[in-house]
Amino acid sequence: MAGLAESGSNPDVELLYDINGLAKDAPHWFDRVMEFVGEYGLLFAIVLLVLGCWWGVRRRGGEDAASNVAALLWAPLAAGVAVLVNVPIRGFVERPRPFKSHEGLEVLVEGKNDFSFVSDHATLCMALAVGLFVANRKFGIAAVVLALFGGFARVYMGVHYPTDVVGGFALGTAVALLLSPIAMALLTPLTRAVERSPRVGWLVSARGRDGAAGRGAVIPGARSREESAEAAGERDLAA
């Protein structure tokens, strides 16, 4: 498996040279931007999308708040599970980084001495993005676009073959989708319990900000102000 894609006569390597060749022609400052974006920026942006979606869900509250927050909680968990699944895959395939097998590449990040297939960055970003898509399509589509660009950036930087990235996308998507029903079955009761908590209920619904009986909250068996006023009026009439 170590010799995978070592020949320069296959489409994977040819596409690697085509994409990485853009780095040679680009200004130095642009390469530095791509280095930051591909290494940290896009992953951070996807995390911000997850947090932004959570903030909107908790502000709206409602009956579906707990299940929606459970779906959002699954997104980072799916990313973590996908990366763990990738560990034995990397050890089995043992594909060297492209710059170790091919000359003339413009490598923007030094110190990448581990195996190349499957790309951890592509796996992580796509698992996050697909997990977010399960919770919210609008935010999820934006995250998927960022993940795709992140995969392109990894090849541009000269640290991955295109198939490393495609494999990462497939792995992240598979984990996020296939394990989603099990994750939701386990996480939804947890988020519902958190929602009922006077102390941390705000993590699921904004009405928990003032405790379980915060603004807009309903206490089982309690009467609203209107119901209490009507009951008082009926007692006065009866008297």
CSV table of C-alpha atoms in Angstrom, one decimal:
chain,number,residue,atom,x,y,z
A,1,MET,CA,0.0,0.0,0.0
A,2,ALA,CA,3.0,2.3,0.5
A,3,GLY,CA,3.5,2.7,-3.2
A,4,LEU,CA,0.0,4.1,-3.8
A,5,ALA,CA,0.0,6.9,-6.3
A,6,GLU,CA,3.8,7.1,-6.5
A,7,SER,CA,3.8,7.1,-10.3
A,8,GLY,CA,3.6,10.5,-12.0
A,9,SER,CA,1.6,9.0,-14.9
A,10,ASN,CA,-1.8,8.7,-13.2
A,11,PRO,CA,-4.6,11.3,-12.9
A,12,ASP,CA,-4.2,11.7,-9.2
A,13,VAL,CA,-0.6,12.9,-9.5
A,14,GLU,CA,-1.3,14.9,-12.6
A,15,LEU,CA,-4.1,16.8,-10.8
A,16,LEU,CA,-1.8,17.2,-7.8
A,17,TYR,CA,0.8,19.0,-10.0
A,18,ASP,CA,-1.9,21.1,-11.7
A,19,ILE,CA,-3.4,22.4,-8.5
A,20,ASN,CA,-0.1,22.8,-6.6
A,21,GLY,CA,1.4,24.5,-9.7
A,22,LEU,CA,-1.0,27.4,-8.9
A,23,ALA,CA,1.0,28.0,-5.7
A,24,LYS,CA,4.2,28.5,-7.8
A,25,ASP,CA,2.6,31.2,-9.9
A,26,ALA,CA,0.8,33.0,-7.0
A,27,PRO,CA,2.3,35.9,-5.1
A,28,HIS,CA,4.1,35.0,-1.8
A,29,TRP,CA,1.4,36.8,0.3
A,30,PHE,CA,-1.3,34.7,-1.3
A,31,ASP,CA,0.5,31.5,-0.5
A,32,ARG,CA,0.7,32.6,3.1
A,33,VAL,CA,-3.0,33.3,3.1
A,34,MET,CA,-3.7,29.9,1.6
A,35,GLU,CA,-1.4,28.3,4.2
A,36,PHE,CA,-3.4,29.9,7.1
A,37,VAL,CA,-6.8,29.2,5.5
A,38,GLY,CA,-6.0,25.6,4.7
A,39,GLU,CA,-4.4,24.8,8.0
A,40,TYR,CA,-6.6,26.7,10.5
A,41,GLY,CA,-9.0,29.2,8.9
A,42,LEU,CA,-11.6,27.1,7.2
A,43,LEU,CA,-11.9,24.7,10.1
A,44,PHE,CA,-12.4,27.7,12.5
A,45,ALA,CA,-15.0,29.1,10.1
A,46,ILE,CA,-17.0,25.9,10.1
A,47,VAL,CA,-16.9,25.8,13.9
A,48,LEU,CA,-18.2,29.4,14.0
A,49,LEU,CA,-21.1,28.2,11.7
A,50,VAL,CA,-21.9,25.5,14.2
A,51,LEU,CA,-21.9,27.9,17.1
A,52,GLY,CA,-23.9,30.5,15.1
A,53,CYS,CA,-26.5,27.9,14.4
A,54,TRP,CA,-26.7,26.8,18.0
A,55,TRP,CA,-27.1,30.4,19.1
A,56,GLY,CA,-30.1,30.8,16.8
A,57,VAL,CA,-31.6,27.6,17.9
A,58,ARG,CA,-31.4,28.4,21.6
A,59,ARG,CA,-32.8,31.9,21.0
A,60,ARG,CA,-35.9,30.5,19.2
A,61,GLY,CA,-36.5,27.8,21.7
A,62,GLY,CA,-39.6,25.8,21.1
A,63,GLU,CA,-40.5,22.2,21.3
A,64,ASP,CA,-37.8,21.2,18.8
A,65,ALA,CA,-35.0,23.0,20.6
A,66,ALA,CA,-33.7,19.9,22.4
A,67,SER,CA,-33.6,17.7,19.2
A,68,ASN,CA,-32.0,20.5,17.2
A,69,VAL,CA,-29.3,21.1,19.8
A,70,ALA,CA,-28.7,17.3,19.9
A,71,ALA,CA,-28.1,17.4,16.2
A,72,LEU,CA,-25.7,20.3,16.5
A,73,LEU,CA,-23.9,18.5,19.3
A,74,TRP,CA,-23.4,15.5,17.0
A,75,ALA,CA,-21.5,17.6,14.5
A,76,PRO,CA,-18.3,18.0,16.5
A,77,LEU,CA,-18.7,14.5,18.0
A,78,ALA,CA,-18.9,13.1,14.4
A,79,ALA,CA,-15.7,14.9,13.5
A,80,GLY,CA,-13.9,13.4,16.5
A,81,VAL,CA,-15.2,9.8,15.7
A,82,ALA,CA,-14.2,10.2,12.0
A,83,VAL,CA,-10.7,11.2,12.9
A,84,LEU,CA,-10.4,8.2,15.2
A,85,VAL,CA,-11.6,5.9,12.5
A,86,ASN,CA,-9.0,7.4,10.2
A,87,VAL,CA,-6.1,6.3,12.5
A,88,PRO,CA,-6.1,2.6,11.5
A,89,ILE,CA,-6.8,3.5,7.9
A,90,ARG,CA,-3.7,5.6,7.7
A,91,GLY,CA,-1.6,2.9,9.4
A,92,PHE,CA,-2.9,0.3,6.9
A,93,VAL,CA,-2.5,2.3,3.7
A,94,GLU,CA,0.8,3.9,4.7
A,95,ARG,CA,0.9,6.4,1.8
A,96,PRO,CA,3.7,8.9,2.1
A,97,ARG,CA,3.1,12.6,1.7
A,98,PRO,CA,3.3,13.6,-2.0
A,99,PHE,CA,6.4,15.8,-1.6
A,100,LYS,CA,8.3,12.7,-0.4
A,101,SER,CA,7.6,10.8,-3.6
A,102,HIS,CA,7.4,13.6,-6.2
A,103,GLU,CA,9.9,16.4,-6.9
A,104,GLY,CA,9.1,19.9,-7.9
A,105,LEU,CA,6.1,20.5,-5.6
A,106,GLU,CA,5.6,23.8,-3.8
A,107,VAL,CA,5.2,22.8,-0.2
A,108,LEU,CA,3.7,25.6,1.9
A,109,VAL,CA,3.7,23.8,5.3
A,110,GLU,CA,6.8,22.1,6.6
A,111,GLY,CA,7.0,19.3,9.2
A,112,LYS,CA,4.3,17.0,7.7
A,113,ASN,CA,6.0,13.6,8.2
A,114,ASP,CA,3.0,11.4,8.9
A,115,PHE,CA,1.0,9.4,6.3
A,116,SER,CA,-1.1,11.2,3.7
A,117,PHE,CA,-4.2,9.0,3.2
A,118,VAL,CA,-6.8,9.8,4.4
A,119,SER,CA,-6.6,13.6,5.0
A,120,ASP,CA,-7.4,14.4,8.6
A,121,HIS,CA,-8.3,18.0,7.7
A,122,ALA,CA,-10.7,16.9,5.0
A,123,THR,CA,-12.3,14.3,7.2
A,124,LEU,CA,-12.7,16.7,10.1
A,125,CYS,CA,-14.1,19.5,8.1
A,126,MET,CA,-16.6,17.4,6.1
A,127,ALA,CA,-17.8,15.5,9.2
A,128,LEU,CA,-18.5,18.9,10.9
A,129,ALA,CA,-20.2,20.2,7.8
A,130,VAL,CA,-22.4,17.2,7.2
A,131,GLY,CA,-23.3,17.0,10.8
A,132,LEU,CA,-24.3,20.7,10.7
A,133,PHE,CA,-26.3,20.0,7.5
A,134,VAL,CA,-28.3,17.3,9.4
A,135,ALA,CA,-29.2,20.0,11.9
A,136,ASN,CA,-29.7,22.9,9.5
A,137,ARG,CA,-29.5,22.9,5.8
A,138,LYS,CA,-28.8,26.6,5.3
A,139,PHE,CA,-25.8,26.6,7.7
A,140,GLY,CA,-24.9,23.1,6.5
A,141,ILE,CA,-24.6,24.0,2.8
A,142,ALA,CA,-22.3,26.9,3.7
A,143,ALA,CA,-20.1,24.6,5.8
A,144,VAL,CA,-19.9,22.0,3.0
A,145,VAL,CA,-18.8,24.7,0.6
A,146,LEU,CA,-16.1,25.7,3.1
A,147,ALA,CA,-15.0,22.1,3.5
A,148,LEU,CA,-14.7,21.6,-0.2
A,149,PHE,CA,-12.5,24.6,-0.5
A,150,GLY,CA,-10.5,23.4,2.4
A,151,GLY,CA,-9.8,20.1,0.5
A,152,PHE,CA,-8.7,22.1,-2.5
A,153,ALA,CA,-6.4,24.1,-0.2
A,154,ARG,CA,-4.7,21.0,1.1
A,155,VAL,CA,-3.7,19.9,-2.4
A,156,TYR,CA,-2.7,23.5,-3.2
A,157,MET,CA,-0.4,23.5,-0.2
A,158,GLY,CA,1.3,20.3,-1.5
A,159,VAL,CA,0.6,18.2,1.5
A,160,HIS,CA,-2.1,15.9,0.1
A,161,TYR,CA,-3.0,14.0,-3.1
A,162,PRO,CA,-6.5,14.8,-4.4
A,163,THR,CA,-7.6,11.2,-3.5
A,164,ASP,CA,-6.5,11.8,0.1
A,165,VAL,CA,-9.0,14.7,0.2
A,166,VAL,CA,-11.7,12.7,-1.5
A,167,GLY,CA,-11.2,9.9,0.9
A,168,GLY,CA,-11.5,12.3,3.8
A,169,PHE,CA,-14.7,13.7,2.4
A,170,ALA,CA,-16.2,10.2,2.0
A,171,LEU,CA,-15.1,9.1,5.5
A,172,GLY,CA,-16.4,12.3,7.2
A,173,THR,CA,-19.7,12.1,5.4
A,174,ALA,CA,-20.2,8.4,6.1
A,175,VAL,CA,-19.6,8.7,9.8
A,176,ALA,CA,-21.8,11.8,10.2
A,177,LEU,CA,-24.7,10.3,8.3
A,178,LEU,CA,-24.6,6.6,9.2
A,179,LEU,CA,-24.1,7.1,12.9
A,180,SER,CA,-26.5,10.1,13.1
A,181,PRO,CA,-29.7,8.0,14.1
A,182,ILE,CA,-27.8,6.3,17.0
A,183,ALA,CA,-26.3,9.6,18.1
A,184,MET,CA,-29.7,11.4,18.0
A,185,ALA,CA,-31.3,8.6,20.1
A,186,LEU,CA,-28.6,9.0,22.7
A,187,LEU,CA,-28.1,12.8,22.7
A,188,THR,CA,-31.7,14.0,22.5
A,189,PRO,CA,-32.7,12.7,26.0
A,190,LEU,CA,-29.6,14.4,27.3
A,191,THR,CA,-30.4,17.8,25.7
A,192,ARG,CA,-34.0,17.5,27.0
A,193,ALA,CA,-32.7,16.9,30.5
A,194,VAL,CA,-30.4,19.9,30.2
A,195,GLU,CA,-33.3,22.0,28.9
A,196,ARG,CA,-35.3,21.3,32.0
A,197,SER,CA,-32.4,22.3,34.3
A,198,PRO,CA,-32.7,25.6,36.1
A,199,ARG,CA,-29.0,26.1,35.9
A,200,VAL,CA,-27.9,25.1,32.4
A,201,GLY,CA,-31.2,25.1,30.5
A,202,TRP,CA,-30.1,28.2,28.6
A,203,LEU,CA,-27.7,26.0,26.7
A,204,VAL,CA,-30.7,24.5,24.9
A,205,SER,CA,-33.3,27.2,25.1
A,206,ALA,CA,-33.1,30.9,25.9
A,207,ARG,CA,-36.0,30.6,28.3
A,208,GLY,CA,-33.7,28.8,30.6
A,209,ARG,CA,-31.8,32.0,31.1
A,210,ASP,CA,-33.9,32.8,34.2
A,211,GLY,CA,-34.2,29.2,35.3
A,212,ALA,CA,-36.8,26.7,34.4
A,213,ALA,CA,-39.5,29.3,35.0
A,214,GLY,CA,-37.8,32.0,32.8
A,215,ARG,CA,-39.7,34.2,30.4
A,216,GLY,CA,-41.8,32.1,28.1
A,217,ALA,CA,-41.4,29.0,30.2
A,218,VAL,CA,-44.4,26.9,31.3
A,219,ILE,CA,-44.4,25.1,34.6
A,220,PRO,CA,-46.7,22.0,34.5
A,221,GLY,CA,-49.8,22.7,36.6
A,222,ALA,CA,-49.2,26.4,36.9
A,223,ARG,CA,-51.8,28.9,35.8
A,224,SER,CA,-51.1,31.9,33.6
A,225,ARG,CA,-51.9,35.4,34.7
A,226,GLU,CA,-55.0,35.5,32.6
A,227,GLU,CA,-56.3,32.2,34.1
A,228,SER,CA,-55.6,33.5,37.6
A,229,ALA,CA,-57.5,36.7,37.0
A,230,GLU,CA,-60.5,34.9,35.6
A,231,ALA,CA,-60.5,32.5,38.6
A,232,ALA,CA,-60.4,35.5,41.0
A,233,GLY,CA,-63.3,37.2,39.1
A,234,GLU,CA,-65.4,34.0,39.4
A,235,ARG,CA,-64.8,33.9,43.1
A,236,ASP,CA,-65.8,37.5,43.5
A,237,LEU,CA,-69.1,36.9,41.6
A,238,ALA,CA,-69.8,33.8,43.6
A,239,ALA,CA,-69.4,35.8,46.8
